[in-house]
Amino acid sequence: MASLTAEHEPGITPGSGALADALVPASIFAPDRGGCGEEDGDECLEDGDMTNGKPEDRRIDCSSKLALVSPNGEQYDSLLRQLRDRMEEGCGETIYVVGMGSDGGDWGLDEKDMEASVATVHSMCEQLDSDLIPLRERTEAAGMVRDYLIRRRVGELDFLEVRVAVVGNVDAGKSTLLGVLTHGELDNGRGFARQKLFRHKHEMESGRTSSVGNDILGFDQEGQVVNKPDSHGGSLDWTKICEKSSKVITFIDLAGHEKYLKTTVFGMTGHLPDFCMLMVGSNAGIVGMTKEHLGLALALNVPVFVVVTKIDMCPANILQETLKLLQRLLKSPGCRKIPVLVQNKDDVIVAASNFSSERMCPIFQISNVTGENMDLLKMFLNLLSSRTSYRDDQPAEFQIDDTYSVPGVGTVVSGTTLRGLIRLNDTMLLGPDPLGSFIPIAVKSIHRKRMPVKEVRGGQTASFALKKIKRSSIRKGMVMVSPKLNPQATWEFEAEILVLHHPTTISPRYQAMVHCGSIRQTATILSMNRDCLRTGDKASVHFRFIKTPEYLHCDQRLVFREGRTKAVGTITKLLHSTNNMPSNSKPPQIKMQSTKKVPLRKEDGTMATSDDAATIAQPASSSTSQPPKSGGGGRRRGGQRHKGKGQNSSTNSMAAPSSTATGNS
């Protein structure tokens, strides 16, 4: 979300005084493009007035609260440019405050000036094809101050999309909360709401999520929820929701149980969430996987907000204890967050405006049975804006995180568009296959949230139907990229690693599972710049994939885990080496040739021995007729399938032990 204040507006003034004290330094909440700070690119004049960094804006003062009342042409253009920048920064939406100035005067406008200012903002919104949605109005020292949400208008087949990962310990109420939010019906305290979300029979029986679930919550231009479940089956029609919505929140429902940690890590890395909703059961407190999931979100730099559930059944003293522990955890040196308890709409607007600073962590207290504070959580979700913005002129790239075989359609892949623009019937390169090559493939149809569309752009999730390819030849972790990129698969890479936890020491030849985007594969440590690694150590490590090469980027985040071992890091260098690929793929082929061809060729034993000499050190002074027999004997020992070898049983029985001994050494 773009910052709360424009260039002509200072820091925030929350409705509640206590909250204002809790939000420590004003510098965090200063707008990215404003504020007279050392880090900001904008210039400041001698008298402290703020102007935009562009030369033509320097003589135009937009810092006064009256700048919007009756701006001249130059001032209007400057204000419009500022608003456009903030809309781009907030991926199509921003919160705009009218009646605040940064010139040191009292905040607030009288009714006449307020009407004129709102009319100016309205005309700027029309220029930018956006909607102006009132959020709140409050009285300050000199009059009224109003907050507005400005959101770009989208076509019927388009919508803004924000992805929220839902994590927390088992039994914290993750699936129940999503059932209540998306279906609009409160829970009965006995698992009624979550039944609508489960995908598997064993999930319904145990009440525990084991797969990555996807659910959507649509908001219209006014910020009202548009989800209307079918009156018969209770299911949601995703296409109708998307058509009516100007913004869709996609919830990635992850598993809380420890045995499904692999799935949860894949959901956090492969589905690229913008935000993370950490659920805490107020009666159980911070137990089990709560800290694991919080640590994972922090390692991947995903902003976190906390939802404390089950407050209807929790005694007041236990709830206070849980909140105290939670605040202590968020303030700890590992997190360094500013916890903010959200209790009214003013708090929601302040929290949403400054949430993308990544320092603030709003805490909601809700009940799925009584519906208490549910409207505050919905309002907060409506105000969140996507953190990822990409230009359409970049070459397209799409990562695959699931594959399907749909009857009558064929192979379908789903995933996230990382950057660029992909249109219907575009030809993309799909890969890498086990040999590291990419094959051209045409996109037959595109769906977003089960709704057919003609194109997708960076940051959006989609499903593609592909022509002429089997589902078995596609795996999670593959990518579809534009031919302009000339992609190359990588066997080996270097990464800067921080070990979060390891019971003993990590040394070269150690193997663990690497999660990087939607890639999930075991990798071996070939070398590192230290002798061994323990908990809390940092090092530059050289990895090599075990099974297949992958398509990687520098500066990609990775999570490295094996059992209770956990490490996080960033890829620093890709090692594109031409002889990497054959070295990993040759040995199996040589073995196949030697085992297949030795029994067939009895005469030209020289060929067999030359092949074997590459892998087995055999004595040079052996007669040309004996090695094939010994090879045949070794082969027969594995399984006596070849006929016609029985005659040489006496000689073979002598030769076999020596050949197998050398072969197995």
XYZ file of C-alpha atoms in Angstrom:
665
model
C 0.000 0.000 0.000
C 1.349 3.434 -0.777
C 2.082 5.525 2.253
C -0.736 7.314 3.962
C 0.435 10.842 3.338
C 1.092 12.636 0.085
C 4.010 14.945 -0.524
C 1.932 17.736 0.839
C 0.941 15.756 3.906
C 3.073 14.836 6.934
C 3.051 11.671 9.085
C -0.090 10.065 10.448
C -2.494 11.144 13.108
C -4.415 8.128 14.317
C -7.775 8.584 15.896
C -6.617 7.132 19.196
C -3.869 8.896 21.138
C -2.544 5.658 22.606
C -1.938 4.271 19.143
C -0.045 7.395 18.112
C 2.368 6.860 21.008
C 2.827 3.207 20.072
C 3.946 4.059 16.527
C 7.440 4.976 17.492
C 9.506 6.850 14.891
C 7.683 9.030 12.387
C 10.383 8.287 9.817
C 9.048 4.762 9.187
C 5.715 6.102 8.113
C 7.011 8.951 6.014
C 6.019 8.525 2.374
C 8.552 6.805 0.164
C 8.784 9.785 -2.126
C 8.452 12.496 0.521
C 9.875 13.570 3.822
C 13.012 15.601 4.374
C 15.258 12.661 5.152
C 18.728 11.712 4.060
C 17.491 8.577 2.308
C 14.803 10.262 0.262
C 15.569 11.348 -3.242
C 13.463 14.522 -2.975
C 15.026 17.902 -2.285
C 14.170 20.117 0.665
C 14.290 23.889 0.527
C 15.997 26.051 3.191
C 12.768 26.786 5.031
C 11.781 23.095 5.232
C 9.027 23.240 2.596
C 8.846 20.048 0.647
C 8.843 19.887 -3.099
C 9.125 17.146 -5.608
C 12.604 16.359 -6.897
C 11.788 17.434 -10.463
C 13.164 20.866 -11.410
C 9.867 22.207 -12.704
C 8.188 21.367 -9.362
C 10.685 23.236 -7.192
C 8.905 26.560 -7.265
C 5.451 25.011 -6.743
C 4.609 24.625 -3.059
C 2.203 21.740 -2.515
C 2.883 21.396 1.196
C -0.031 23.550 2.357
C -3.352 21.949 3.245
C -4.951 24.643 1.049
C -3.044 23.469 -2.065
C -6.096 21.463 -3.153
C -8.637 24.269 -2.635
C -8.060 26.229 -5.850
C -4.818 25.163 -7.518
C -3.622 26.927 -10.659
C -2.677 24.892 -13.734
C 0.929 24.302 -12.678
C 0.006 23.235 -9.151
C -2.732 20.950 -10.478
C -0.256 19.188 -12.806
C 2.181 18.774 -9.928
C -0.517 17.307 -7.656
C -1.679 14.996 -10.452
C 1.888 13.783 -11.022
C 2.306 13.064 -7.300
C -0.951 11.116 -7.199
C 0.001 9.113 -10.303
C 3.349 8.178 -8.720
C 1.649 7.026 -5.541
C -0.912 4.976 -7.499
C 1.908 3.215 -9.332
C 3.709 2.615 -6.068
C 0.582 1.094 -4.511
C -0.153 -1.095 -7.579
C -3.298 0.802 -8.555
C -4.532 2.192 -5.237
C -3.552 4.547 -2.426
C -5.010 6.249 0.663
C -5.293 10.024 0.239
C -5.785 12.444 3.128
C -7.508 15.798 2.530
C -7.070 18.610 5.075
C -3.512 17.900 6.212
C -0.496 19.992 5.351
C 3.197 19.640 6.027
C 3.858 23.368 6.487
C 3.462 23.262 10.266
C -0.049 24.759 10.350
C -3.052 23.282 12.160
C -4.718 20.353 10.481
C -8.277 20.563 9.231
C -10.370 22.574 6.750
C -13.706 24.338 7.073
C -16.666 23.017 5.130
C -16.291 25.291 2.101
C -12.571 24.581 1.621
C -13.162 20.875 2.197
C -15.777 20.760 -0.590
C -13.410 22.569 -2.973
C -10.520 20.235 -2.070
C -12.640 17.117 -2.548
C -13.796 18.439 -5.938
C -10.117 18.860 -6.966
C -9.270 15.313 -5.854
C -12.371 14.055 -7.687
C -11.272 15.648 -10.945
C -7.760 14.188 -10.535
C -9.324 10.740 -10.039
C -11.329 11.165 -13.249
C -8.106 12.038 -15.091
C -6.510 8.833 -13.784
C -9.677 6.754 -14.376
C -9.997 5.924 -10.680
C -12.708 5.773 -8.022
C -12.760 7.947 -4.892
C -14.064 5.971 -1.889
C -14.555 7.797 1.456
C -13.024 5.938 4.428
C -13.440 8.231 7.444
C -13.913 11.828 8.545
C -12.508 13.291 11.745
C -12.332 16.711 13.390
C -8.951 18.298 14.090
C -7.903 21.665 15.559
C -8.780 23.757 12.479
C -11.675 21.769 11.054
C -12.316 18.511 9.222
C -9.837 15.958 7.858
C -10.999 13.209 5.498
C -9.349 9.958 4.361
C -10.183 8.548 0.928
C -9.231 5.335 -0.825
C -8.369 5.959 -4.476
C -8.519 2.782 -6.565
C -7.907 2.366 -10.285
C -10.974 1.241 -12.242
C -10.615 -2.178 -13.821
C -12.529 -3.818 -16.675
C -15.099 -6.538 -16.153
C -12.563 -9.244 -16.955
C -9.819 -7.762 -14.793
C -9.290 -7.252 -11.071
C -6.552 -6.317 -8.619
C -5.189 -9.414 -6.913
C -3.563 -9.754 -3.484
C -2.290 -13.107 -2.213
C -2.391 -13.803 1.531
C -0.811 -16.963 2.993
C -2.619 -18.277 6.080
C -0.282 -19.983 8.568
C -0.322 -20.934 12.240
C -0.274 -23.939 14.525
C -2.642 -26.861 14.074
C -6.114 -26.102 15.580
C -5.591 -22.309 15.465
C -8.726 -21.943 13.291
C -7.190 -21.190 9.871
C -9.653 -23.090 7.675
C -12.584 -22.062 9.890
C -11.764 -18.352 9.526
C -11.469 -18.704 5.742
C -14.798 -20.553 5.648
C -16.456 -17.705 7.578
C -14.811 -14.965 5.461
C -15.449 -16.513 2.048
C -18.903 -18.027 2.641
C -20.313 -15.285 4.882
C -21.743 -17.719 7.462
C -20.568 -17.871 11.072
C -19.213 -21.093 12.541
C -21.113 -23.247 15.036
C -18.025 -24.029 17.127
C -18.049 -27.628 15.864
C -16.202 -27.349 12.546
C -19.172 -26.347 10.350
C -17.423 -23.510 8.471
C -14.258 -25.416 7.534
C -16.077 -28.363 5.921
C -16.682 -26.243 2.798
C -12.947 -25.772 2.175
C -11.509 -29.265 2.515
C -10.387 -31.002 -0.671
C -9.803 -34.562 0.561
C -11.816 -37.151 2.469
C -9.118 -37.620 5.136
C -9.123 -33.844 5.757
C -12.841 -33.900 6.513
C -12.427 -36.860 8.860
C -9.462 -35.469 10.800
C -10.355 -31.760 10.455
C -6.758 -30.990 9.448
C -5.613 -29.379 6.208
C -2.907 -31.417 4.456
C -2.787 -29.702 1.041
C -2.379 -26.130 -0.190
C -5.928 -24.783 -0.443
C -6.972 -21.751 -2.505
C -9.962 -19.589 -1.587
C -11.008 -16.162 -2.802
C -12.699 -13.146 -1.251
C -13.954 -10.467 -3.650
C -14.511 -6.756 -2.883
C -16.459 -4.357 -5.113
C -15.605 -0.673 -5.722
C -17.314 0.352 -2.468
C -15.325 -2.165 -0.415
C -18.288 -4.505 0.127
C -17.786 -8.299 0.029
C -19.334 -9.832 -3.104
C -19.044 -13.528 -2.137
C -22.529 -15.032 -2.297
C -22.573 -18.819 -1.796
C -24.911 -20.948 -3.881
C -28.107 -21.539 -1.873
C -28.207 -25.245 -2.818
C -24.703 -26.689 -2.559
C -23.135 -23.809 -0.654
C -20.333 -23.643 -3.226
C -18.903 -20.410 -4.607
C -19.061 -19.422 -8.266
C -15.560 -17.994 -8.749
C -16.354 -16.554 -12.186
C -19.262 -14.457 -10.848
C -17.176 -13.232 -7.899
C -14.346 -12.128 -10.202
C -16.729 -10.359 -12.615
C -18.267 -8.296 -9.798
C -15.010 -7.585 -7.944
C -12.575 -4.756 -8.375
C -10.217 -6.537 -5.980
C -9.802 -10.209 -5.119
C -7.945 -11.531 -2.075
C -6.581 -15.029 -2.711
C -6.074 -16.971 0.505
C -3.434 -19.693 0.380
C -4.618 -22.043 3.144
C -1.560 -23.894 4.457
C -1.211 -26.867 6.792
C -0.436 -26.301 10.458
C 0.654 -29.814 11.413
C 4.378 -30.493 11.665
C 4.274 -33.527 9.380
C 2.979 -31.311 6.553
C 5.796 -28.736 6.950
C 7.121 -29.602 3.474
C 3.773 -28.571 1.957
C 3.671 -25.378 4.016
C 7.182 -24.341 2.938
C 6.225 -24.999 -0.704
C 3.099 -22.836 -0.284
C 5.154 -19.959 1.147
C 7.908 -20.096 -1.490
C 6.059 -21.370 -4.587
C 2.820 -19.354 -4.373
C 4.603 -16.012 -3.764
C 2.236 -14.501 -1.156
C 2.159 -10.695 -0.774
C 1.260 -10.919 2.913
C 1.128 -13.548 5.622
C -1.736 -13.969 8.105
C -0.434 -15.692 11.238
C -3.229 -17.327 13.230
C -2.945 -17.835 16.996
C -5.571 -19.650 19.081
C -6.142 -17.411 22.116
C -6.741 -20.385 24.437
C -3.654 -22.362 23.308
C -1.285 -19.396 22.895
C 1.985 -19.447 20.976
C 2.665 -23.168 20.703
C 3.957 -25.746 18.249
C 4.572 -24.494 14.722
C 3.643 -20.831 15.378
C 7.258 -19.700 15.750
C 8.369 -21.920 12.844
C 5.845 -20.302 10.510
C 6.629 -16.785 11.753
C 10.342 -17.431 11.202
C 9.643 -18.696 7.679
C 7.660 -15.541 6.808
C 10.429 -13.310 8.208
C 13.102 -15.255 6.313
C 11.200 -14.757 3.047
C 10.585 -11.020 3.814
C 6.788 -11.364 3.745
C 4.960 -8.753 5.928
C 2.993 -10.473 8.710
C -0.230 -9.562 10.487
C -1.588 -11.618 13.381
C -5.148 -12.819 13.963
C -5.977 -14.096 17.466
C -9.017 -16.407 17.213
C -11.511 -18.065 19.612
C -11.842 -14.999 21.865
C -15.488 -15.964 22.601
C -14.452 -19.117 24.515
C -11.228 -17.861 26.081
C -11.100 -16.540 29.675
C -10.015 -12.885 29.870
C -6.821 -13.575 31.860
C -5.638 -16.248 29.359
C -6.351 -13.878 26.429
C -4.279 -11.113 28.075
C -1.453 -13.578 28.715
C -1.475 -14.693 25.064
C -1.437 -11.074 23.801
C 1.421 -10.196 26.174
C 3.492 -13.167 24.964
C 2.683 -12.324 21.348
C 3.813 -8.707 21.755
C 7.013 -9.848 23.463
C 7.720 -12.272 20.590
C 7.108 -9.598 17.919
C 9.366 -7.086 19.712
C 12.162 -9.651 20.185
C 15.495 -9.078 18.363
C 14.640 -11.751 15.783
C 11.402 -10.022 14.656
C 11.868 -6.323 15.514
C 8.212 -5.523 14.716
C 5.940 -2.872 16.231
C 2.799 -4.707 17.451
C -0.422 -2.664 17.163
C -3.702 -3.895 18.614
C -6.492 -3.021 16.155
C -9.695 -2.073 17.965
C -11.580 0.353 15.692
C -11.782 1.611 12.107
C -9.258 4.397 12.687
C -6.702 1.801 13.744
C -7.462 -0.245 10.618
C -6.777 2.712 8.297
C -3.547 3.609 10.102
C -2.387 -0.027 10.103
C -3.207 -0.652 6.425
C -1.568 2.605 5.321
C 1.725 1.804 7.003
C 1.712 -1.976 6.776
C 3.966 -2.180 3.744
C 6.786 -0.616 5.796
C 7.221 -4.204 7.107
C 7.948 -2.898 10.615
C 4.358 -2.639 11.770
C 2.446 -5.769 12.770
C -1.317 -5.296 13.325
C -2.987 -7.727 15.757
C -6.703 -8.535 15.299
C -8.804 -10.336 17.910
C -11.752 -12.139 16.352
C -14.333 -14.823 16.976
C -15.591 -17.098 14.195
C -18.684 -18.029 16.248
C -19.963 -14.579 17.277
C -18.380 -12.684 14.336
C -16.775 -10.125 16.694
C -14.315 -7.758 14.929
C -14.783 -9.626 11.637
C -15.745 -6.361 9.882
C -12.406 -4.794 10.940
C -10.491 -7.706 9.408
C -12.509 -7.453 6.148
C -11.901 -3.706 5.966
C -8.151 -4.265 6.498
C -8.026 -6.909 3.737
C -9.825 -4.516 1.379
C -7.201 -1.813 2.025
C -4.192 -4.081 1.395
C -2.500 -3.571 -1.956
C -0.208 -5.913 -3.848
C 3.521 -5.514 -3.181
C 4.662 -6.806 -6.567
C 4.529 -4.512 -9.576
C 6.118 -5.311 -12.927
C 6.347 -3.531 -16.222
C 4.658 -5.140 -19.211
C 7.642 -4.524 -21.470
C 9.826 -7.095 -19.657
C 10.157 -10.575 -21.239
C 7.453 -12.876 -19.885
C 8.187 -15.470 -17.223
C 5.750 -17.896 -15.552
C 6.541 -20.405 -12.802
C 4.541 -23.650 -12.602
C 3.369 -24.815 -9.189
C 0.764 -27.423 -10.165
C -0.262 -29.568 -13.146
C -3.616 -31.114 -14.083
C -5.003 -33.327 -16.795
C -8.492 -32.076 -17.669
C -10.735 -34.364 -19.779
C -11.519 -32.749 -23.123
C -8.922 -29.995 -22.604
C -5.654 -31.830 -22.082
C -2.729 -30.722 -19.968
C -3.266 -27.667 -17.746
C -0.576 -25.927 -15.692
C -1.208 -23.380 -12.951
C 1.193 -20.930 -11.347
C 2.248 -17.306 -11.044
C 3.294 -14.857 -13.747
C 6.530 -13.429 -12.404
C 6.940 -10.618 -14.939
C 5.931 -9.472 -18.396
C 2.719 -10.058 -20.334
C 1.447 -13.397 -21.685
C -1.303 -13.413 -24.320
C -3.453 -16.143 -25.804
C -1.654 -18.244 -28.480
C 1.784 -16.940 -27.454
C 4.623 -19.404 -27.949
C 6.666 -19.857 -24.783
C 9.652 -22.028 -23.911
C 8.809 -24.747 -21.363
C 11.594 -26.300 -19.330
C 14.046 -27.315 -18.125
C 13.569 -31.037 -18.815
C 15.914 -33.605 -17.161
C 18.588 -32.795 -19.750
C 18.281 -29.049 -19.181
C 16.675 -28.170 -22.520
C 13.600 -25.993 -23.214
C 10.869 -26.819 -25.730
C 8.595 -24.312 -27.514
C 4.934 -24.639 -26.574
C 1.757 -22.696 -27.466
C -0.723 -21.376 -24.879
C -4.147 -22.676 -25.922
C -6.295 -20.897 -23.292
C -5.800 -18.777 -20.154
C -7.951 -18.764 -17.010
C -7.677 -16.536 -13.945
C -9.622 -17.818 -10.939
C -11.650 -20.091 -13.292
C -12.546 -17.102 -15.487
C -11.365 -17.146 -19.134
C -9.158 -14.153 -20.011
C -7.070 -13.106 -23.008
C -3.875 -12.071 -21.181
C -2.110 -12.120 -17.818
C 0.563 -9.773 -16.520
C 3.273 -9.819 -13.853
C 2.167 -10.693 -10.315
C -1.053 -12.475 -11.355
C -1.846 -16.168 -10.915
C -3.262 -18.073 -13.875
C -3.840 -21.488 -15.460
C -2.782 -22.297 -19.028
C -4.014 -25.102 -21.268
C -1.063 -26.339 -23.341
C -1.009 -28.001 -26.760
C 0.641 -31.322 -27.595
C 2.335 -32.221 -24.322
C 1.750 -34.952 -21.767
C 1.184 -34.103 -18.118
C 3.878 -36.611 -17.110
C 6.580 -34.545 -18.824
C 5.805 -31.442 -16.725
C 6.788 -31.146 -13.074
C 6.443 -28.488 -10.393
C 9.369 -26.089 -10.550
C 9.469 -25.850 -14.342
C 9.024 -22.437 -15.948
C 7.521 -21.005 -19.117
C 9.612 -18.119 -20.408
C 9.704 -15.839 -23.411
C 12.091 -17.010 -26.182
C 13.764 -13.557 -25.914
C 15.328 -14.574 -22.599
C 17.324 -17.446 -24.146
C 16.964 -19.440 -20.892
C 19.650 -21.765 -19.531
C 19.232 -24.481 -16.937
C 21.617 -24.576 -13.993
C 23.100 -27.607 -12.244
C 25.282 -25.706 -9.788
C 24.929 -22.389 -7.971
C 26.425 -20.437 -5.104
C 24.324 -19.002 -2.286
C 24.865 -16.955 0.857
C 23.400 -19.144 3.619
C 22.366 -18.434 7.224
C 21.826 -21.567 9.348
C 18.810 -21.018 11.609
C 18.977 -24.390 13.342
C 21.095 -27.528 13.059
C 21.674 -30.122 15.792
C 25.332 -30.818 14.867
C 27.535 -29.432 12.069
C 27.091 -29.100 8.297
C 30.109 -29.918 6.130
C 30.699 -30.542 2.397
C 28.790 -33.493 0.805
C 25.832 -32.729 3.099
C 22.481 -33.112 1.312
C 19.223 -31.260 2.004
C 16.035 -30.151 0.312
C 16.244 -26.735 -1.355
C 13.028 -24.719 -1.790
C 13.420 -21.822 -4.202
C 10.230 -20.389 -5.709
C 8.281 -23.431 -6.891
C 11.493 -25.505 -7.168
C 11.766 -28.293 -4.618
C 14.769 -30.556 -5.055
C 17.590 -32.145 -3.049
C 20.966 -30.482 -3.464
C 24.456 -31.424 -2.289
C 26.952 -29.007 -0.776
C 30.106 -29.308 -2.895
C 32.194 -26.721 -1.060
C 31.932 -23.715 1.232
C 34.163 -20.959 2.549
C 34.250 -22.442 6.073
C 35.187 -25.877 7.380
C 31.792 -26.545 8.944
C 28.566 -24.706 9.767
C 26.671 -24.628 13.056
C 23.484 -22.889 14.192
C 23.687 -19.139 13.547
C 26.619 -19.332 11.094
C 26.758 -17.505 7.761
C 28.702 -18.796 4.759
C 28.947 -18.788 0.988
C 28.049 -22.301 -0.152
C 28.405 -24.056 -3.519
C 25.384 -26.321 -4.240
C 24.687 -28.897 -6.915
C 21.245 -30.353 -7.717
C 20.941 -34.139 -7.460
C 18.311 -35.006 -10.041
C 17.630 -32.379 -12.703
C 18.901 -28.900 -13.584
C 16.661 -25.945 -12.707
C 16.011 -22.425 -14.010
C 17.268 -19.950 -11.399
C 17.948 -16.221 -10.982
C 20.507 -14.386 -8.921
C 19.083 -12.759 -5.750
C 16.341 -15.401 -5.444
C 15.500 -16.366 -1.859
C 15.884 -20.015 -0.907
C 14.954 -22.139 2.100
C 17.171 -25.091 2.844
C 15.795 -27.830 5.111
C 16.318 -31.432 6.124
C 14.546 -32.881 9.160
C 14.921 -30.317 11.929
C 17.666 -28.462 10.066
C 16.704 -25.119 8.644
C 18.682 -22.520 6.740
C 17.730 -19.536 4.579
C 19.744 -17.732 1.972
C 20.029 -15.869 -1.294
C 21.454 -17.117 -4.581
C 24.543 -15.063 -5.411
C 25.986 -16.729 -8.509
C 24.819 -19.190 -11.187
C 27.472 -21.498 -12.579
C 26.571 -22.013 -16.271
C 29.069 -24.614 -17.347
C 28.683 -26.548 -20.583
C 30.353 -29.678 -19.254
C 28.145 -29.676 -16.168
C 25.261 -31.349 -17.872
C 26.955 -34.323 -19.504
C 28.973 -35.103 -16.372
C 25.753 -35.715 -14.520
C 23.897 -37.468 -17.304
C 26.662 -39.627 -18.847
C 27.321 -42.298 -16.226
C 23.822 -43.844 -16.433
C 24.136 -44.047 -20.250
C 27.550 -45.727 -20.119
C 26.245 -48.287 -17.683
C 23.300 -49.041 -19.923
C 25.506 -49.473 -22.991
C 27.992 -51.750 -21.278
C 25.336 -53.979 -19.760
C 23.302 -54.221 -22.934
C 26.039 -54.660 -25.504
C 28.483 -57.009 -23.777
C 26.321 -60.154 -24.089
C 25.528 -59.385 -27.739
C 29.093 -58.957 -28.980
C 31.247 -61.951 -28.270
C 33.861 -61.385 -30.958
C 34.727 -57.684 -30.629
C 35.553 -57.829 -26.985
C 37.905 -54.891 -27.443
C 34.896 -52.555 -27.605
C 33.484 -53.865 -24.365
C 36.787 -53.597 -22.544
C 37.444 -50.065 -23.806
C 34.006 -49.042 -22.508
C 34.629 -50.741 -19.214
C 38.127 -49.290 -18.954
C 36.585 -45.832 -18.564
C 34.814 -46.893 -15.386
C 36.654 -49.982 -14.083
C 40.413 -50.313 -13.717
C 41.150 -53.694 -15.272
C 44.521 -55.397 -15.823
C 45.890 -54.601 -19.277
C 47.442 -58.041 -19.768
C 44.214 -59.993 -20.218
C 43.439 -62.050 -23.295
C 40.879 -60.613 -25.677
C 38.534 -63.583 -25.360
C 38.309 -63.694 -21.569
C 36.902 -60.221 -20.691
C 33.627 -60.733 -22.601
C 33.141 -64.072 -20.858
C 33.789 -62.512 -17.476
C 31.406 -59.715 -18.368
C 28.801 -62.282 -19.354
C 29.357 -64.089 -16.095
C 28.858 -60.904 -14.098
C 25.687 -60.183 -16.045
C 24.365 -63.723 -15.519
C 24.962 -63.470 -11.820
C 22.394 -60.641 -11.641
C 19.689 -62.678 -13.390
C 20.127 -65.648 -15.728
C 18.056 -64.382 -18.610
C 20.444 -65.043 -21.518
C 20.343 -68.457 -23.143
C 23.338 -70.205 -24.653
C 25.755 -69.262 -21.878
C 25.327 -72.560 -20.026
C 28.099 -74.309 -22.006
C 30.815 -72.086 -20.503
C 29.661 -72.688 -16.952
C 32.982 -74.144 -15.816
C 35.107 -71.253 -17.117
C 32.535 -68.632 -16.145
C 32.281 -69.859 -12.598
C 36.007 -69.271 -12.300
C 35.966 -65.859 -14.004
C 32.808 -64.465 -12.434
C 34.098 -63.782 -8.913
C 37.099 -61.833 -10.175
C 35.060 -59.693 -12.576
C 32.332 -58.956 -10.079
C 34.869 -58.182 -7.429
C 36.552 -55.616 -9.637
C 33.240 -54.275 -10.897
C 31.834 -53.761 -7.400
C 34.966 -52.346 -5.848
